[in-house]
Short mmCIF file of C-alpha atoms and ligand atoms in Angstrom, two decimals:
data_model
loop_
_atom_site.label_atom_id
_atom_site.label_comp_id
_atom_site.label_asym_id
_atom_site.label_seq_id
_atom_site.Cartn_x
_atom_site.Cartn_y
_atom_site.Cartn_z
CA MET L 22 -21.94 7.00 -11.66
CA MET L 23 -23.48 7.94 -8.50
CA GLN L 24 -21.12 10.22 -6.84
CA THR L 25 -21.01 11.81 -3.22
CA GLY L 26 -20.27 15.71 -2.86
CA ARG L 27 -16.45 15.15 -1.86
CA VAL L 28 -14.81 14.04 -4.89
CA HIS L 29 -11.16 13.04 -4.21
CA SER L 30 -8.07 12.03 -6.25
CA ARG L 31 -8.10 8.19 -6.32
CA HIS L 32 -5.01 7.86 -3.84
CA PRO L 33 -4.68 10.06 -0.45
CA THR L 34 -2.89 12.87 -0.57
CA THR L 35 -2.54 13.93 3.12
CA ILE L 36 -2.86 11.95 6.23
CA ALA L 37 -6.10 13.58 6.88
CA GLN L 38 -7.28 12.32 3.74
CA VAL L 39 -6.28 8.39 4.74
CA VAL L 40 -7.77 8.74 8.44
CA GLU L 41 -11.55 10.67 6.72
CA SER L 42 -11.76 8.05 4.10
CA GLY L 43 -11.40 5.17 6.28
CA LEU L 44 -8.27 3.97 5.16
CA CYS L 45 -6.00 4.07 8.65
CA ILE L 46 -5.60 0.95 10.68
CA GLY L 47 -4.03 2.58 13.28
CA CYS L 48 -0.39 1.06 12.43
CA GLY L 49 1.16 3.92 14.97
CA LEU L 50 3.75 5.16 12.38
CA CYS L 51 2.45 8.85 12.28
CA GLU L 52 3.54 8.99 15.75
CA ALA L 53 6.93 7.10 15.18
CA LEU L 54 7.78 9.73 12.31
CA ALA L 55 6.98 12.73 13.19
CA PRO L 56 6.01 12.72 17.22
CA GLU L 57 5.40 16.67 17.50
CA ARG L 58 3.03 16.46 14.49
CA TRP L 59 0.94 13.32 15.17
CA ALA L 60 0.06 11.42 18.46
CA MET L 61 -2.16 7.79 18.57
CA THR L 62 -5.47 8.35 20.31
CA TYR L 63 -8.38 6.14 20.79
CA THR L 64 -11.46 7.13 18.78
CA PRO L 65 -14.84 7.65 20.60
CA GLU L 66 -15.50 4.19 17.96
CA GLY L 67 -12.76 2.35 19.98
CA ARG L 68 -10.12 2.97 16.93
CA LEU L 69 -6.34 3.67 17.13
CA ARG L 70 -5.54 6.92 14.73
CA PRO L 71 -3.20 9.62 14.66
CA ALA L 72 -4.43 12.86 16.47
CA ALA L 73 -3.28 16.16 14.86
CA ARG L 74 -1.01 17.50 17.41
CA SER L 75 0.47 20.65 15.73
CA SER L 76 -1.38 23.85 13.43
CA ASP L 77 0.86 22.27 10.04
CA PRO L 78 -0.16 18.47 10.67
CA GLU L 79 0.09 17.95 6.99
CA ALA L 80 3.97 17.73 6.27
CA GLY L 81 3.78 14.30 6.24
CA LEU L 82 5.03 13.07 2.52
CA GLU L 83 7.52 10.77 4.04
CA ILE L 84 4.67 9.03 6.38
CA LEU L 85 2.24 8.86 2.96
CA ALA L 86 5.34 6.84 1.59
CA ALA L 87 5.15 4.02 3.57
CA CYS L 88 1.24 4.89 5.72
CA PRO L 89 -0.75 1.45 4.84
CA GLY L 90 -3.31 3.68 3.96
CA ALA L 91 -1.94 5.37 1.13
CA VAL L 92 0.19 2.65 0.06
CA ALA L 93 0.73 -1.35 -0.56
CA ARG L 94 3.03 -3.31 -1.70
CA ALA L 95 4.37 -7.36 -1.53
CA HIS L 96 8.14 -7.92 -1.82
CA SER L 97 9.90 -7.81 -4.94
CA GLU L 98 12.60 -10.49 -4.16
CA ASP L 99 12.71 -13.67 -6.76
CA THR L 100 11.20 -16.66 -5.28
CA PRO L 101 10.85 -20.66 -6.28
CA CYS L 102 7.13 -20.55 -6.23
CA ASP L 103 4.54 -18.13 -7.24
CA ASP L 104 0.65 -18.26 -7.04
CA MET L 105 -2.50 -15.66 -8.03
CA ILE L 106 -3.97 -16.16 -4.17
CA TRP L 107 -1.35 -16.52 -2.12
CA GLY L 108 1.91 -14.71 -3.67
CA ARG L 109 5.33 -15.47 -4.41
CA TYR L 110 6.94 -18.30 -1.43
CA HIS L 111 9.47 -20.85 -0.81
CA ARG L 112 7.41 -22.72 1.84
CA MET L 113 4.36 -23.49 2.68
CA GLU L 114 3.89 -26.30 5.36
CA ARG L 115 2.78 -26.84 9.14
CA THR L 116 4.74 -26.46 11.84
CA TRP L 117 4.79 -25.90 15.41
CA ALA L 118 7.64 -24.86 18.45
CA ALA L 119 8.65 -27.49 19.58
CA ASP L 120 8.75 -26.37 23.58
CA ALA L 121 5.81 -27.54 25.03
CA ASP L 122 5.11 -24.35 26.90
CA ILE L 123 5.60 -22.31 24.04
CA ARG L 124 3.27 -24.23 22.08
CA PHE L 125 0.82 -24.01 24.71
CA ARG L 126 0.58 -20.01 25.49
CA ALA L 127 0.73 -19.38 21.55
CA ALA L 128 -1.80 -18.41 19.42
CA SER L 129 -1.43 -21.19 17.29
CA GLY L 130 1.58 -23.20 17.69
CA GLY L 131 3.83 -20.84 18.93
CA LEU L 132 5.69 -20.08 15.09
CA LEU L 133 5.90 -16.17 15.78
CA THR L 134 6.98 -16.59 19.69
CA ALA L 135 9.74 -19.44 18.83
CA LEU L 136 11.20 -17.49 16.00
CA GLY L 137 11.90 -14.39 18.22
CA VAL L 138 13.42 -16.68 20.81
CA HIS L 139 15.85 -18.13 18.07
CA LEU L 140 16.68 -14.70 17.00
CA LEU L 141 17.00 -13.19 20.20
CA ARG L 142 19.27 -16.72 21.32
CA THR L 143 21.53 -16.67 18.42
CA GLY L 144 22.29 -13.05 18.71
CA ARG L 145 20.94 -12.39 14.83
CA ALA L 146 18.32 -9.63 16.27
CA LYS L 147 19.30 -7.83 19.57
CA PHE L 148 15.44 -7.06 20.41
CA ILE L 149 12.19 -7.97 18.58
CA LEU L 150 9.88 -4.52 18.29
CA HIS L 151 5.91 -6.38 19.04
CA CYS L 152 2.98 -6.17 20.97
CA GLU L 153 1.41 -7.01 24.33
CA ALA L 154 -1.70 -6.29 26.38
CA ASP L 155 -0.98 -3.06 28.42
CA PRO L 156 -0.08 -4.04 32.05
CA GLU L 157 -2.13 -0.70 32.97
CA ALA L 158 -5.33 -1.97 31.00
CA PRO L 159 -5.12 -5.62 29.49
CA MET L 160 -7.96 -4.89 27.38
CA ARG L 161 -5.55 -2.45 25.41
CA THR L 162 -2.59 -3.40 23.37
CA ARG L 163 0.50 -1.32 23.07
CA TRP L 164 3.66 -1.80 21.31
CA CYS L 165 6.78 -2.96 23.74
CA ILE L 166 10.11 -4.57 22.82
CA SER L 167 11.18 -7.68 24.19
CA ASP L 168 15.24 -7.76 24.71
CA THR L 169 14.94 -11.50 26.13
CA VAL L 170 13.69 -14.85 25.69
CA ASP L 171 11.43 -15.01 28.59
CA GLN L 172 9.92 -11.37 27.57
CA VAL L 173 9.23 -12.50 24.21
CA ILE L 174 7.46 -15.59 25.67
CA ALA L 175 5.40 -13.67 28.07
CA ARG L 176 3.98 -11.90 25.14
CA ALA L 177 2.96 -14.82 22.83
CA GLY L 178 -0.89 -14.43 21.68
CA SER L 179 -2.90 -13.13 19.76
CA ARG L 180 -4.70 -9.86 20.25
CA TYR L 181 -7.13 -8.77 18.32
CA GLY L 182 -8.14 -5.15 19.19
CA PRO L 183 -6.38 -2.20 17.80
CA SER L 184 -2.53 -2.43 17.78
CA ASP L 185 -0.09 0.61 16.86
CA THR L 186 3.25 -1.39 17.16
CA LEU L 187 4.87 0.76 14.90
CA ALA L 188 4.57 3.55 16.91
CA GLY L 189 7.58 2.38 18.62
CA LEU L 190 9.65 2.24 15.09
CA GLN L 191 11.54 5.03 15.56
CA VAL L 192 12.33 4.18 19.47
CA ALA L 193 13.73 1.03 17.74
CA VAL L 194 15.76 2.37 14.83
CA ASP L 195 17.30 4.97 17.00
CA ARG L 196 18.65 2.22 19.43
CA ASN L 197 20.92 1.53 16.25
CA GLU L 198 21.06 -2.53 16.76
CA PRO L 199 19.52 -5.21 14.74
CA PHE L 200 16.20 -5.95 15.26
CA ALA L 201 13.06 -7.95 14.36
CA VAL L 202 9.54 -6.93 13.93
CA ILE L 203 6.62 -9.07 14.58
CA ALA L 204 3.36 -7.65 13.65
CA LYS L 205 0.49 -7.52 11.04
CA PRO L 206 0.58 -7.46 7.49
CA CYS L 207 -0.40 -3.73 6.98
CA ASP L 208 2.41 -3.24 9.58
CA ALA L 209 4.98 -5.07 7.48
CA GLY L 210 4.11 -3.54 4.12
CA ALA L 211 4.57 -0.15 5.89
CA VAL L 212 8.22 -1.22 7.47
CA ARG L 213 9.72 -2.65 4.20
CA SER L 214 8.07 0.97 2.36
CA ARG L 215 9.89 3.10 5.13
CA ALA L 216 13.09 0.88 4.63
CA LYS L 217 13.17 2.32 1.11
CA ASN L 218 13.89 5.97 2.81
CA ASP L 219 15.21 5.48 6.13
CA ALA L 220 19.35 3.37 5.59
CA ASP L 221 19.34 3.25 9.69
CA LEU L 222 16.46 1.01 9.40
CA ALA L 223 17.39 -0.96 6.37
CA ARG L 224 20.65 -1.70 7.87
CA ASN L 225 19.21 -3.07 11.51
CA LEU L 226 16.30 -4.64 10.09
CA VAL L 227 16.89 -8.55 10.46
CA CYS L 228 13.26 -9.60 9.61
CA ILE L 229 9.72 -9.19 9.61
CA LEU L 230 7.20 -11.63 10.88
CA VAL L 231 3.81 -11.41 10.56
CA MET L 232 0.26 -13.61 11.10
CA VAL L 233 -1.94 -13.88 7.96
CA CYS L 234 -4.93 -11.72 9.19
CA GLY L 235 -8.90 -11.92 9.03
CA GLY L 236 -8.65 -8.13 10.35
CA ALA L 237 -8.66 -5.80 13.77
CA SER L 238 -11.95 -5.06 15.27
CA ASP L 239 -12.20 -1.84 16.98
CA LEU L 240 -12.25 -1.72 20.58
CA GLY L 241 -16.05 -2.17 21.34
CA LYS L 242 -15.74 -6.14 19.85
CA SER L 243 -13.80 -6.52 23.31
CA GLN L 244 -16.05 -3.85 25.41
CA ALA L 245 -19.35 -5.89 24.46
CA LEU L 246 -17.76 -8.63 26.07
CA LEU L 247 -16.92 -7.02 29.48
CA ASP L 248 -20.75 -5.77 29.25
CA ASP L 249 -21.76 -9.53 28.93
CA TYR L 250 -19.84 -10.17 31.86
CA GLY L 251 -20.81 -6.95 33.59
CA VAL L 252 -17.44 -5.61 34.52
CA ALA L 253 -15.80 -2.51 34.19
CA GLU L 254 -12.63 -1.85 32.18
CA SER L 255 -10.96 -0.05 34.84
CA ASP L 256 -11.41 -3.94 37.43
CA VAL L 257 -10.02 -5.94 34.16
CA THR L 258 -6.42 -7.60 34.87
CA LEU L 259 -6.11 -9.76 32.21
CA PHE L 260 -7.70 -9.99 28.68
CA ARG L 261 -6.81 -12.88 26.71
CA TYR L 262 -7.55 -13.40 23.58
CA ARG L 263 -6.92 -16.84 22.83
CA GLY L 264 -3.49 -19.11 23.37
CA TYR L 265 -3.15 -21.24 26.62
CA GLY L 266 -4.98 -23.80 23.89
CA ASN L 267 -5.45 -23.96 20.64
CA PRO L 268 -7.36 -21.60 19.59
CA GLY L 269 -7.87 -21.36 23.73
CA ALA L 270 -10.67 -19.68 25.68
CA THR L 271 -11.09 -15.78 25.66
CA ARG L 272 -10.33 -14.89 29.42
CA VAL L 273 -11.31 -12.14 31.57
CA GLU L 274 -9.58 -11.71 35.03
CA VAL L 275 -10.65 -8.68 37.52
CA LYS L 276 -9.35 -7.58 41.12
CA ASP L 277 -11.39 -9.22 43.29
CA GLY L 278 -10.44 -12.84 41.77
CA ARG L 279 -13.44 -13.45 39.35
CA ALA L 280 -12.53 -14.48 35.91
CA TRP L 281 -15.15 -15.51 33.10
CA GLN L 282 -14.28 -17.39 30.05
CA CYS L 283 -15.65 -18.40 26.67
CA THR L 284 -14.52 -20.25 23.81
CA TYR L 285 -13.11 -18.85 20.51
CA GLY L 286 -16.22 -20.22 18.71
CA ASP L 287 -18.41 -18.25 20.87
CA LEU L 288 -16.21 -15.20 20.70
CA TRP L 289 -16.73 -15.24 16.77
CA ALA L 290 -20.37 -16.66 16.54
CA ASP L 291 -22.00 -13.34 15.71
CA GLU L 292 -20.36 -11.43 12.42
CA ALA L 293 -22.64 -8.71 12.90
CA GLY L 294 -20.86 -7.89 16.47
CA TRP L 295 -17.09 -8.24 14.89
CA ARG L 296 -16.49 -4.61 14.43
CA ILE L 297 -13.72 -5.08 11.74
CA GLN L 298 -11.91 -1.75 10.54
CA SER L 299 -12.99 -0.14 7.17
CA ARG L 300 -8.84 -0.99 6.38
CA CYS L 301 -9.32 -4.37 6.89
CA LYS L 302 -12.76 -5.17 4.79
CA ILE L 303 -10.65 -3.80 1.53
CA CYS L 304 -7.09 -5.32 2.56
CA PRO L 305 -4.85 -6.00 -0.13
CA ASP L 306 -2.21 -7.82 1.48
CA ALA L 307 -4.04 -10.06 4.60
CA ASN L 308 -1.16 -12.63 3.68
CA GLY L 309 1.84 -11.01 4.21
CA GLU L 310 3.37 -10.58 1.15
CA ALA L 311 5.68 -7.45 2.69
CA ALA L 312 6.93 -9.81 5.20
CA ASP L 313 9.77 -12.42 5.32
CA ILE L 314 7.41 -15.16 6.92
CA ALA L 315 3.84 -15.41 7.53
CA ALA L 316 2.17 -17.75 10.16
CA ALA L 317 -1.60 -18.74 9.67
CA ASP L 318 -3.72 -21.30 11.66
CA THR L 319 -4.63 -24.38 10.21
CA TRP L 320 -8.03 -25.50 10.80
CA PRO L 321 -10.60 -27.08 7.75
CA GLY L 322 -12.97 -24.30 6.60
CA ALA L 323 -10.88 -21.65 8.94
CA ASN L 324 -13.31 -23.05 12.24
CA PRO L 325 -11.82 -25.12 15.09
CA VAL L 326 -13.74 -27.87 16.02
CA GLY L 327 -12.54 -28.35 19.35
CA GLU L 328 -9.07 -27.55 21.31
CA ASP L 329 -5.96 -29.01 19.67
CA ALA L 330 -2.45 -29.18 20.33
CA GLY L 331 -1.43 -26.19 18.24
CA PHE L 332 -0.28 -25.58 15.06
CA ASN L 333 0.67 -23.26 12.20
CA GLY L 334 1.10 -23.09 8.28
CA ILE L 335 4.27 -20.80 7.60
CA ILE L 336 4.88 -19.27 4.28
CA THR L 337 8.18 -18.26 3.84
CA ARG L 338 8.16 -15.74 1.61
CA THR L 339 11.73 -14.32 0.75
CA GLU L 340 15.03 -15.88 1.16
CA CYS L 341 15.94 -14.76 4.91
CA GLY L 342 13.11 -16.04 6.07
CA GLU L 343 13.33 -19.36 4.76
CA ALA L 344 16.66 -19.50 6.43
CA LEU L 345 15.35 -18.72 9.27
CA PHE L 346 12.93 -21.30 9.45
CA GLU L 347 15.76 -23.71 8.16
CA GLU L 348 17.91 -22.38 11.03
CA ALA L 349 15.20 -22.68 13.53
CA VAL L 350 14.37 -26.22 12.91
CA SER L 351 17.93 -27.10 13.24
CA ALA L 352 18.68 -25.75 16.61
CA GLY L 353 15.44 -27.72 17.75
CA LEU L 354 13.11 -24.82 17.95
CA LEU L 355 10.38 -25.79 15.71
CA VAL L 356 9.26 -28.74 14.03
CA ARG L 357 8.43 -29.78 10.67
CA GLY L 358 4.89 -30.93 9.07
CA GLU L 359 3.59 -31.68 5.88
CA ALA L 360 3.70 -29.40 3.30
CA ILE L 361 0.69 -27.64 2.14
CA ALA L 362 -0.25 -26.94 -1.69
CA PRO L 363 -1.67 -23.68 -2.11
CA ARG L 364 -5.08 -25.02 -2.89
CA GLU L 365 -5.10 -26.48 0.31
CA PHE L 366 -4.37 -23.59 1.78
CA ASP L 367 -7.35 -21.86 0.05
CA ASP L 368 -9.23 -24.25 2.23
CA LEU L 369 -7.82 -23.31 5.45
CA GLN L 370 -8.17 -19.44 4.78
CA PRO L 371 -11.32 -19.39 2.67
CA HIS L 372 -11.97 -16.19 4.00
CA GLN L 373 -8.84 -14.49 2.36
CA VAL L 374 -9.77 -16.37 -0.78
CA ARG L 375 -12.92 -14.46 -0.92
CA LYS L 376 -11.76 -11.12 -0.03
CA LYS L 377 -8.74 -11.34 -2.66
CA ARG L 378 -11.23 -11.78 -5.18
CA ALA L 379 -13.59 -9.35 -4.44
CA LEU L 380 -11.06 -6.59 -3.91
CA ALA L 381 -11.16 -4.93 -7.46
CA ALA L 382 -14.74 -4.58 -7.13
CA ARG L 383 -15.07 -3.50 -3.53
CA LEU L 384 -12.11 -0.95 -4.53
CA ARG L 385 -13.85 0.29 -8.20
CA GLY L 386 -17.46 0.60 -5.66
CA ILE L 387 -15.37 3.21 -3.60
CA LEU L 388 -13.59 5.15 -6.26
CA GLU L 389 -16.99 5.21 -7.94
CA ALA L 390 -18.44 6.90 -4.52
CA GLY L 391 -15.74 9.71 -5.13
CA SER L 392 -13.84 8.27 -2.03
CA PRO L 393 -9.95 7.43 -2.36
CA ILE L 394 -7.60 3.99 -2.48
CA TYR L 395 -4.63 3.06 -1.50
CA ALA L 396 -2.25 2.48 -4.47
CA HIS L 397 -1.02 -1.03 -4.39
CA GLU L 398 2.00 -2.61 -6.10
CA GLY L 399 2.78 -6.82 -7.06
CA LEU L 400 -0.56 -8.09 -5.15
CA ARG L 401 -2.44 -9.34 -8.11
CA ILE L 402 -5.88 -7.41 -7.21
CA ASP L 403 -6.37 -6.55 -10.87
CA GLU L 404 -5.64 -10.03 -12.28
CA LEU L 405 -8.05 -11.58 -9.84
CA ASP L 406 -10.87 -9.63 -10.51
CA GLY L 407 -13.70 -11.73 -10.41
CA ARG L 408 -15.89 -8.29 -11.65
CA ASP L 409 -18.75 -9.11 -8.88
CA ALA L 410 -21.50 -6.17 -8.92
CA ASP L 411 -22.84 -7.28 -6.48
CA GLN L 412 -19.19 -6.52 -3.76
CA GLN L 413 -19.25 -3.38 -6.30
CA ASP L 414 -22.72 -1.83 -5.49
CA ALA L 415 -22.39 -2.80 -2.22
CA SER L 416 -19.17 -0.89 -1.21
CA ARG L 417 -20.13 2.35 -3.29
CA ALA L 418 -23.24 2.42 -1.09
CA ARG L 419 -21.25 1.60 2.17
CA VAL L 420 -19.39 5.12 1.60
CA VAL L 421 -21.97 6.67 0.53
CA ALA L 422 -23.95 5.61 3.41
CA GLY L 423 -20.55 7.43 5.57
CA ARG L 424 -19.68 3.78 6.86
CA PHE L 425 -16.15 4.80 5.57
CA SER L 426 -16.00 8.37 6.78
CA GLU L 427 -14.27 9.17 10.19
CA THR L 428 -13.47 11.89 12.18
CA LEU L 429 -9.64 13.11 12.53
CA PRO L 430 -9.30 13.33 15.91
CA THR L 431 -7.91 16.33 17.88
CA LEU L 432 -5.89 16.07 21.21
CA LYS L 433 -8.13 17.78 24.22
CA GLY L 434 -6.17 20.39 26.22
C1 FAD Y 503 -5.80 -9.13 14.24
C2 FAD Y 503 -5.68 -11.10 14.29
C3 FAD Y 503 -6.42 -11.66 12.79
C4 FAD Y 503 -5.57 -12.88 12.85
N1 FAD Y 503 -6.50 -13.50 11.36
C5 FAD Y 503 -6.09 -14.71 10.95
C6 FAD Y 503 -6.73 -14.99 9.70
O1 FAD Y 503 -7.63 -14.86 9.24
N2 FAD Y 503 -5.87 -16.80 9.36
C7 FAD Y 503 -5.93 -17.03 10.10
O2 FAD Y 503 -4.98 -18.20 9.83
N3 FAD Y 503 -4.59 -16.65 11.27
C8 FAD Y 503 -5.20 -15.22 11.55
N4 FAD Y 503 -4.71 -14.89 12.89
C9 FAD Y 503 -3.19 -15.45 13.68
C10 FAD Y 503 -3.25 -16.51 14.30
O3 FAD Y 503 -4.52 -15.73 15.35
C11 FAD Y 503 -2.07 -16.37 14.93
O4 FAD Y 503 -1.47 -14.74 15.13
C12 FAD Y 503 -0.80 -17.23 14.03
O5 FAD Y 503 -1.36 -18.07 13.79
C13 FAD Y 503 0.29 -17.06 14.92
O6 FAD Y 503 0.24 -18.01 15.59
P1 FAD Y 503 1.67 -18.31 16.94
O7 FAD Y 503 1.17 -19.16 17.86
O8 FAD Y 503 2.92 -18.50 15.33
O9 FAD Y 503 1.72 -17.03 17.22
P2 FAD Y 503 2.70 -16.55 19.08
O10 FAD Y 503 4.00 -17.00 18.85
O11 FAD Y 503 1.57 -16.83 19.95
O12 FAD Y 503 2.95 -15.43 18.65
C14 FAD Y 503 1.94 -14.14 18.38
C15 FAD Y 503 2.86 -12.69 17.88
O13 FAD Y 503 2.26 -11.86 17.81
C16 FAD Y 503 1.90 -10.29 17.96
N5 FAD Y 503 0.96 -10.03 18.37
C17 FAD Y 503 -0.29 -10.85 18.74
N6 FAD Y 503 -1.60 -9.67 18.04
C18 FAD Y 503 -0.87 -8.52 17.63
C19 FAD Y 503 -1.56 -7.67 16.58
N7 FAD Y 503 -3.21 -7.44 16.87
N8 FAD Y 503 -0.98 -6.77 16.41
C20 FAD Y 503 0.73 -6.86 16.17
N9 FAD Y 503 0.97 -7.88 16.00
C21 FAD Y 503 0.31 -9.16 17.08
C22 FAD Y 503 2.22 -11.01 19.53
O14 FAD Y 503 3.41 -10.02 20.03
C23 FAD Y 503 3.41 -12.04 19.35
O15 FAD Y 503 4.49 -11.97 19.01
C24 FAD Y 503 -5.11 -13.52 13.50
C25 FAD Y 503 -4.46 -12.62 14.23
C26 FAD Y 503 -4.74 -11.19 14.95
C27 FAD Y 503 -3.96 -10.67 15.65
S1 SF4 Y 504 -2.39 3.88 8.67
FE1 SF4 Y 504 -1.11 4.02 9.90
S2 SF4 Y 504 0.37 5.63 8.95
FE2 SF4 Y 504 -1.32 5.77 7.84
S3 SF4 Y 504 -2.53 7.23 9.06
FE3 SF4 Y 504 -3.29 5.56 10.06
S4 SF4 Y 504 -1.65 5.32 11.72
FE4 SF4 Y 504 -0.91 6.87 10.35
S1 SF4 Y 505 -6.98 -6.93 7.97
FE1 SF4 Y 505 -5.49 -6.20 6.87
S2 SF4 Y 505 -5.51 -3.92 7.34
FE2 SF4 Y 505 -6.99 -5.44 8.64
S3 SF4 Y 505 -5.08 -5.51 10.39
FE3 SF4 Y 505 -5.22 -7.19 8.94
S4 SF4 Y 505 -3.42 -6.61 7.50
FE4 SF4 Y 505 -3.92 -5.10 8.56
#
């Protein structure tokens, strides 16, 4: 067995180790739970990571108990359906927002935005914690709280760069009002785990809604597009990754009124330039098994062949998620389409199926190279083990070559 010089325990025991071993996804939970010790910052590679503020940055056990770099868990509720790839669920089917404007603006069919609207209109949630383009730097994403229907609608759309939505979690909890979270699957796992140790969060958390997630690029992916257009980031007034159609164009506008856009197909044509973060390459739950509802695209082979009116695949994962979907349909916010069988969902998300089957081998490769992995529970990683020696070797080689290694940022000044 090949070893690097550093030999770790199987799972990270400090936040520094999470970051240095490439297991951090920059969710922002560190900053939310211990702002006196951690502040989210961009690294030179364009990743959001916690930077240490204090001389004792490691008093972080309560963070590690929920950190997606240290632990990943599926929800544990019983469900009528269970699938080896897709996990526990109540329903898989096509759906879309009934409101034409939401459907048009949103990333896919507007499912997540329509659910947010429903939660606010009915008063079941007083606000939504999610994310938006930073108004001061629209290529970047920042966490936000939407108190109104108009705010949720204005913030529709997928943001493909780094996003630290959970940096706003404590602000949300401190409001002591019922709220919902719209975020990535890794964020959902962190919120669910955190709720086990935070009674105020558990009491006020109405539901967690996520997108099925193929991975978050570092900011270099977005910067490369600006470089192609010869645009300085300081001039950008709009950076929309998709939406305004399905998938809609990626559009950049600048202060002097000029605009550029490219198709979704062009944006993702060259896989070598995706700059997907390390944690995403070994993501144990990209399909939202810790959430109440997961929303997906529905293109065969995951490839859009042109623009369409906007459709989502929905996976309801808990009784709460199932009831919420039924209510939103009855209230006229969502339209129901046909059911999607699990093997059809495989065809819509082939990359997720490949990753799920490759994970056990990838994790073995990392451990062989002497680097830690997250703990996982209820995600069937070992059961799906394809024992792919190539994946294992490639993963070990990545770690040995230092491609999972990162530097813990420090705050300047
Ligand atoms: C990084 C990333 C990878 C994705 N990979 C896949 C994939 O592999 N397969 C697939 O089927 N779909 C994928 N999607 C999901 C797809 O793009 C749509 O987001 C999803 O279908 C929901 O569509 P919607 O119309 O319901 O969303 P909308 O109604 O447009 O709502 C989107 C909501 O998500 C929030 N949000 C947007 N970006 C982020 C982010 N980066 N982090 C946290 N919250 C965010 C917004 O604040 C908004 O509330 C991905 C999305 C992202 C952001
Ligand atoms: S994944 Fe989140 S909680 Fe874990 S180290 Fe990174 S920012 Fe902190
Ligand atoms: S692929 Fe997994 S780790 Fe990466 S952003 Fe998506 S849910 Fe988070």
